[in-house]
Structures are given as C-alpha cells and as structure tokens.
CSV table of C-alpha atoms and ligand atoms in Angstrom, one decimal:
chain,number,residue,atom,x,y,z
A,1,UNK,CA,224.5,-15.1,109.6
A,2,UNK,CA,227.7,-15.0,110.9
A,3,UNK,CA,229.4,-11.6,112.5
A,4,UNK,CA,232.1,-12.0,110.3
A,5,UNK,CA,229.9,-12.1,106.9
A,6,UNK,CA,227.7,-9.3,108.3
A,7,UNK,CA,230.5,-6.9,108.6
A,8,UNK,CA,231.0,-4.3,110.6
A,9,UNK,CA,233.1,-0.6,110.1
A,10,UNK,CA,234.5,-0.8,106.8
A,11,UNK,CA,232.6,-4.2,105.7
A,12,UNK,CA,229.4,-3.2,107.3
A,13,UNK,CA,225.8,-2.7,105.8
A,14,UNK,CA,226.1,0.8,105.8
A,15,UNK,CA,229.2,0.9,103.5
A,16,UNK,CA,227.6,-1.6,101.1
A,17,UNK,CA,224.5,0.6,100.6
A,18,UNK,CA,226.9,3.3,99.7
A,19,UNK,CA,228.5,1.3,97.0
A,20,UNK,CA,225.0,0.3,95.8
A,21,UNK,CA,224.1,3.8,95.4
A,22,UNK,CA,227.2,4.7,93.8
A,23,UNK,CA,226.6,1.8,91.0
A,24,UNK,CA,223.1,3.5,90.7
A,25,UNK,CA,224.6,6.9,89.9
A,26,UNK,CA,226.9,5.6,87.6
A,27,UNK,CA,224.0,4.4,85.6
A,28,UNK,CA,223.2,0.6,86.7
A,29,UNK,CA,219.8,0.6,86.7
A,30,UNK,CA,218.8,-3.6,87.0
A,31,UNK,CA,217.4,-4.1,90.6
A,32,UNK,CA,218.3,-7.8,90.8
A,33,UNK,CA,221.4,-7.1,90.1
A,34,UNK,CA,221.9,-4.2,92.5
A,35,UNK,CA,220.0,-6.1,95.1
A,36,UNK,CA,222.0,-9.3,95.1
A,37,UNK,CA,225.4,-7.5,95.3
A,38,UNK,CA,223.9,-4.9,97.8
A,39,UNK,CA,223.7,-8.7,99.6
A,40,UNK,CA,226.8,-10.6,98.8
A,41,UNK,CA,229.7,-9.9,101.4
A,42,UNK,CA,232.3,-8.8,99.0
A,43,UNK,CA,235.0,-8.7,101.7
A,44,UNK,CA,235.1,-12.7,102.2
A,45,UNK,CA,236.5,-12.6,98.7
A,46,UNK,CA,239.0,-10.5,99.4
A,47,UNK,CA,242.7,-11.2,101.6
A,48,UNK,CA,241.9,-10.1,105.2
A,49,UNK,CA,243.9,-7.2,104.9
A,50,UNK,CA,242.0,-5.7,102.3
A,51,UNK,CA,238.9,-6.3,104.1
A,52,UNK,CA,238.3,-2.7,104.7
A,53,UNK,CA,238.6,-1.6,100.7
A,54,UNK,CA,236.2,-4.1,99.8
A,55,UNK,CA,233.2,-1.6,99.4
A,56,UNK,CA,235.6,0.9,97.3
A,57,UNK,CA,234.7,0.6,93.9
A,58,UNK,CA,237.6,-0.6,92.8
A,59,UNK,CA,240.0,-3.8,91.4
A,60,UNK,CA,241.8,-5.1,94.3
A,61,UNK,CA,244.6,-7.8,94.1
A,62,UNK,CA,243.9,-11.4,94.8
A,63,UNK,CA,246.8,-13.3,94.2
A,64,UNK,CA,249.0,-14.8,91.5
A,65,UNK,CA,249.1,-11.8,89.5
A,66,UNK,CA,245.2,-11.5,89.1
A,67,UNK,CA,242.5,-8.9,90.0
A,68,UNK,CA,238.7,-9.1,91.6
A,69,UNK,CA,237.3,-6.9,89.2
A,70,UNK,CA,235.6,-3.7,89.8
A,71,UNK,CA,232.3,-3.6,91.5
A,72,UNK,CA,231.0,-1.8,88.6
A,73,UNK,CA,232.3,-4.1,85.9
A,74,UNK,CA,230.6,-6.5,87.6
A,75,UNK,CA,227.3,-5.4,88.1
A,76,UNK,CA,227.8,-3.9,83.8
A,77,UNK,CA,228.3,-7.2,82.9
A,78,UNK,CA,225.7,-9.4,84.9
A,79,UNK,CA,223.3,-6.7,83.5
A,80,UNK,CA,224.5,-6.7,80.4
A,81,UNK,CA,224.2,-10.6,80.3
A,82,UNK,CA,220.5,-10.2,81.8
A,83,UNK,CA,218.1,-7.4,80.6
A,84,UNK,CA,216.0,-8.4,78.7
A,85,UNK,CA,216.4,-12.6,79.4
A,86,UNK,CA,215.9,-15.0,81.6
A,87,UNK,CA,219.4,-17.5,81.2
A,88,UNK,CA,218.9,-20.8,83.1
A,89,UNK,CA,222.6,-21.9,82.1
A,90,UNK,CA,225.4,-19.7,82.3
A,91,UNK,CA,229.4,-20.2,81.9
A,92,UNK,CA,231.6,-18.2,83.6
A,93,UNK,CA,235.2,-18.0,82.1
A,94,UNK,CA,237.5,-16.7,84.6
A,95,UNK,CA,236.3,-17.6,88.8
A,96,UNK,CA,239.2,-16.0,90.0
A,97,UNK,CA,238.0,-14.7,93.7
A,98,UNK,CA,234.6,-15.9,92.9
A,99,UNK,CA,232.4,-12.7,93.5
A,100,UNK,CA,230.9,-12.5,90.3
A,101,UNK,CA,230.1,-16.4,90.0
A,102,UNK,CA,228.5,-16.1,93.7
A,103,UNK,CA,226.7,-12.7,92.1
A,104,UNK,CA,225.8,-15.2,88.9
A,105,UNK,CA,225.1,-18.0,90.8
A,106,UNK,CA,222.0,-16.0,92.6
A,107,UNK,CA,220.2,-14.7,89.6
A,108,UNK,CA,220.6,-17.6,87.3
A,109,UNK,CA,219.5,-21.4,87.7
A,110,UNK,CA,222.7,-23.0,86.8
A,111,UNK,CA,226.4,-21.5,87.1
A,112,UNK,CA,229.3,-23.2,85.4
A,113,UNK,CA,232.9,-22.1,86.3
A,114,UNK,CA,236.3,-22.2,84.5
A,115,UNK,CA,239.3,-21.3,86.0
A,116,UNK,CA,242.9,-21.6,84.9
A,117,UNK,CA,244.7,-21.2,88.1
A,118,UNK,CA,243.8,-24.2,90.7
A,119,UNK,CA,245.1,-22.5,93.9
A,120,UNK,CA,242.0,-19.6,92.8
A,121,UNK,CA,239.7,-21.9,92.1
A,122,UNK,CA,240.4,-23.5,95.6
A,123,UNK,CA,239.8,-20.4,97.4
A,124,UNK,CA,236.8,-19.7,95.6
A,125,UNK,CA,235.0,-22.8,95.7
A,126,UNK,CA,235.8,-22.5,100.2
A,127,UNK,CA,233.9,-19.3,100.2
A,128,UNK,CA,231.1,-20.2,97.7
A,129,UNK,CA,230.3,-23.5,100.3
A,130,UNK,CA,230.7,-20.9,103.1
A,131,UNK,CA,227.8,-18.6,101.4
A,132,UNK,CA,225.5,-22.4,100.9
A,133,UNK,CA,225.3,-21.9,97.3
A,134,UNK,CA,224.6,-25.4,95.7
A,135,UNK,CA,223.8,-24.8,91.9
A,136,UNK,CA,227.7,-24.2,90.8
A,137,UNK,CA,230.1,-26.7,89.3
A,138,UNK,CA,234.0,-25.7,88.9
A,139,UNK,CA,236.3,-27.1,86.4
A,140,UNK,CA,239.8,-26.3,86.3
A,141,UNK,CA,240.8,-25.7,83.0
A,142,UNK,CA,241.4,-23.5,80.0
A,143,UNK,CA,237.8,-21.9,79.7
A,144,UNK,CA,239.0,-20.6,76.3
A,145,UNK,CA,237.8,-24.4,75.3
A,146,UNK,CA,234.2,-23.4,77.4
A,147,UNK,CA,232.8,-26.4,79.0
A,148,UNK,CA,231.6,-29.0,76.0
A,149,UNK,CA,229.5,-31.6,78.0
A,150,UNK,CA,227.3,-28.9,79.3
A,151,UNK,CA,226.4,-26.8,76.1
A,152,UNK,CA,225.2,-25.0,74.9
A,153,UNK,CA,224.4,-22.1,77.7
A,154,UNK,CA,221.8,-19.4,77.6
A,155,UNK,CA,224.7,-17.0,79.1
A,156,UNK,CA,228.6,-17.0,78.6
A,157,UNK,CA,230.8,-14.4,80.5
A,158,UNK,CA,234.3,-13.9,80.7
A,159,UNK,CA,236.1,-12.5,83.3
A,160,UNK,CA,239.8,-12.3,81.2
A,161,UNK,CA,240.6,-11.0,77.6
A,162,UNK,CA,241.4,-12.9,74.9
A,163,UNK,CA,242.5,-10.8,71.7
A,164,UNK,CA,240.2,-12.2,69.9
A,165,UNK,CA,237.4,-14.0,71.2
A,166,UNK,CA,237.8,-18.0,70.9
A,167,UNK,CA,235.4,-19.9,68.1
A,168,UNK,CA,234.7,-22.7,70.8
A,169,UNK,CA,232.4,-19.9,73.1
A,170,UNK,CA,230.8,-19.4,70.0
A,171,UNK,CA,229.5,-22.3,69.4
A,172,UNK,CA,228.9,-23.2,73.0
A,173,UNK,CA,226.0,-20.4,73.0
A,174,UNK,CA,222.5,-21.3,72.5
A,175,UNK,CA,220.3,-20.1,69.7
A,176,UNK,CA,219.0,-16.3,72.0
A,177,UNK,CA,221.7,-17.0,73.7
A,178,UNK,CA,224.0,-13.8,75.2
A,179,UNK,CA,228.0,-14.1,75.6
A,180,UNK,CA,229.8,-10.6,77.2
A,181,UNK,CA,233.6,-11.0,76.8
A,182,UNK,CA,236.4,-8.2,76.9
A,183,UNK,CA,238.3,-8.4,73.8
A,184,UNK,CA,241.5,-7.0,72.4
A,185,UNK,CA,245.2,-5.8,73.2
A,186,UNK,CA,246.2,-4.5,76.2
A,187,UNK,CA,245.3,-0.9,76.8
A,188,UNK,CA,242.8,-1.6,73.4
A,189,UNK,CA,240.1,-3.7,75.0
A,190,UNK,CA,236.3,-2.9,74.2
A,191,UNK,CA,233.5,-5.1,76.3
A,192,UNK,CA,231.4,-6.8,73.7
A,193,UNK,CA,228.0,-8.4,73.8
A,194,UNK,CA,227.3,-11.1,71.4
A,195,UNK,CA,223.8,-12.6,70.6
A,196,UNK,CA,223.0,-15.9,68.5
A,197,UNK,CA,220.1,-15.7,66.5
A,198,UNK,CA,219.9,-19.4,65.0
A,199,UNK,CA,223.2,-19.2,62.8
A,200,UNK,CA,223.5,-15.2,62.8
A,201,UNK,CA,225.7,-13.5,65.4
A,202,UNK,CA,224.7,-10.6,66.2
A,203,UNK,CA,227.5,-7.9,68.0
A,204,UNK,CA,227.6,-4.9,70.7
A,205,UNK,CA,230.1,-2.7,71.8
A,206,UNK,CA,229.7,-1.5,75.9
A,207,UNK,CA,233.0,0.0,76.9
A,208,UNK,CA,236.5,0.5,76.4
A,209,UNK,CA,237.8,-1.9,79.7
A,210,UNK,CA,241.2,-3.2,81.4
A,211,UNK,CA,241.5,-6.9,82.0
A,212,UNK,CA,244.1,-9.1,82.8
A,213,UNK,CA,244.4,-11.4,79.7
A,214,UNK,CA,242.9,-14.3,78.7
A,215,UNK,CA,246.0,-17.0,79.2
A,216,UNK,CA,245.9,-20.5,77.4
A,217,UNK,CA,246.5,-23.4,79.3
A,218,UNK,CA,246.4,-24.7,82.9
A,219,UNK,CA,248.4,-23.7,86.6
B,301,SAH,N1,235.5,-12.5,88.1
B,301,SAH,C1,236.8,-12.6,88.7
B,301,SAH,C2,237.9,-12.0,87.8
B,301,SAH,C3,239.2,-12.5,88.1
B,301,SAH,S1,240.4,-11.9,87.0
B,301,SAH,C4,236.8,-11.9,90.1
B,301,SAH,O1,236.1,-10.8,90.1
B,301,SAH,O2,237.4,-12.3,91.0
B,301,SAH,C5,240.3,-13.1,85.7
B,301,SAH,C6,240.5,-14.5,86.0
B,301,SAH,O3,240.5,-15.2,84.7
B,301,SAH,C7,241.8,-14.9,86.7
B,301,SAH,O4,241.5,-15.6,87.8
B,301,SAH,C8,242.5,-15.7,85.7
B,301,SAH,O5,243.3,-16.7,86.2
B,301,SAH,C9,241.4,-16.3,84.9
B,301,SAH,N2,241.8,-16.7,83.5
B,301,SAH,C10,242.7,-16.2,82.7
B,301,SAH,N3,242.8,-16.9,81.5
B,301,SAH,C11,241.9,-18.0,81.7
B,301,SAH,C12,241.6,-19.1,80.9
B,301,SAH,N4,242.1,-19.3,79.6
B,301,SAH,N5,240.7,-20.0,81.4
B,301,SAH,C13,240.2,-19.8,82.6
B,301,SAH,N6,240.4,-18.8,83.4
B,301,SAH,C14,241.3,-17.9,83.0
C-alpha cells in the first residue's frame, strides 16, 4: 500500500484505532463493520486539507454544498442494514464522497450507487478504482427513482432525506429485504429501518439525525 493511503500523523493507524474505539463506546457493537472502517483510509475521501480531521468523528465538507457523513452514522447505518442478514445486493442513494459505498462495497457482494451531482460521483468513482474495488456500478441520477433494471435489492440505504420516503425504494426491496433511510423536515428527521415481509412493511425508528436533503433531479 501506498504511503499516502497508509497515513501517517493525523491519518495514521494509530488515529484510526482511536476512532474505532470511540464507535465501540458509543455503542457499535458489529465487528465487520468496525473492522472494515478501522481499514478504509477515510482521509482519501476527504479535500487534502482536511486530511488531518478525517479520524474526528465528525461531518466534514466535501463540496457543492454536501457533507461526508459522520463516522458514526455510518458505521449505525451499515449495521443497521446488516445484523442479522446477509444482503448480496445493496443500493446506495446518495455516493457523495464515497466512504460509505467503499465501506458497503467490502461487506456486501454487489454495491449499486446513485448520485445526483456528477462532479461527486466523479471524485468518488477515482478513489474507489484507487482502493481496487471492482463489485460497484455508479449511475448518475435521481436515486429517489432507485435503480429499476437491477431490482429488487436485499439492502437499500440512503445517504440524503427525503420528507417522506419515495414509493419507488419501496418497491425496489426484496421480499427480507432491509432499506435505512433518514426521513422528514429539516431539524425533524428520525433514521428509519424498513423491512418487507412478502407484501407487509414492517417499520423501525433508530435516531433523531441531520442530513442534507434528498433533492429531485440531476446536476
Ligand atoms: N454517504 C455520503 C453522504 C454524502 S451527503 C458520504 O459519506 O460521503 C448525501 C449525498 O446525497 C450528496 O452527495 C447528495 O448530492 C446526494 N443526493 C441528494 N439527493 C439525491 C438524489 N435525489 N439522488 C441521488 N443522490 C442524492
């Protein structure tokens, strides 16, 4: 591996164990989750300058108004997307930086991705072939339509809120299949979990959260 993905200082392996731990005291308890972020360089996803707060726990800019989203929203959601299952095919709604698809992308067989902003989805899909991952297609799009000619998926996860979560990710979930989406006005969002049971939907509420909306349409 290369220096630069290694880290060193602030991006180092010594700072990324700390960030491990603190996910572990703040009550993530799925290993292959913790192990795979504990891996992932978090910093190449980030703008150079903001190498050194990559191992903060924190949201961090990443251009055109958008946010890589908190290390422990991600590891909440991938876990909440996994215990208990074993998804081959997963949608991702929302790359943006593309941490959490390249966190996706090593626990599951088959990672989808949807991104409305093309210059994001550039930058992502660069660092994702940096890191060799192979089993990830990109679409730029609205995801709010999910991705038709692949359905349905064993996992949906969205990365943006939509008020009120779109019909189409419903029916693009397969019967067991698991969908965790933020939903609901700004400063009123809750994280839900949704689970198909043949034609019952079955609902969970995690957290109260802050995302950056769910837009319709296409940059
Ligand atoms: N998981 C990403 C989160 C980025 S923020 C990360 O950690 O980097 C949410 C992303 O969702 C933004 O990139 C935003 O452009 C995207 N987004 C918002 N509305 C969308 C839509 N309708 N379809 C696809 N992507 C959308």
């Amino acid at each position: 591996m290369s220096a630069d993905l290694r880290g060193i200082g602030m991006t180092s392996q010594r700072t990324r164990d700390r960030l491990i731990q603190r996910l572990r005291d703040a009550g993530i308890a799925n290993n292959h989750v913790l192990d795979v972020m504990r891996e992932i360089p978090r910093h190449i996803f980030v703008d150079e300058a903001l190498a050194s707060r990559a191992y903060e726990d924190t949201a961090l800019p990443i251009g055109f108004g958008q946010t890589i989203s908190q290390p422990y929203i991600v590891a909440r959601m991938t876990a909440a997307l996994l215990d208990g299952k074993s998804p081959v095919r997963v949608l991702e709604v929302g790359t943006g930086s593309g941490y959490q698809t390249a966190v996706l992308a090593r626990l599951v067989d088959e990672l989808y991705t949807v991104e409305r902003i093309a210059g994001l989805q550039e930058l992502a899909r660069q660092r994702l072939k940096r890191l060799n991952f192979r089993n990830i297609r990109y679409k730029h799009s609205d995801g709010s339509w999910g991705w038709d000619i692949f359905a349905p998926f064993d996992g949906i996860i969205v990365t943006a809120a939509p008020e009120e979560v779109p019909e189409e990710l419903f029916s693009q979930l397969a019967d067991g299949g698991r969908m965790v989406i933020p939903a609901g006005r700004s400063g009123h969002q809750q994280l839900l979990v949704f689970e198909r049971q043949g034609t019952q939907i079955q609902q969970d509420v995690l957290d109260r959260v802050s995302f950056v909306p769910l837009v319709k349409g296409e940059v």
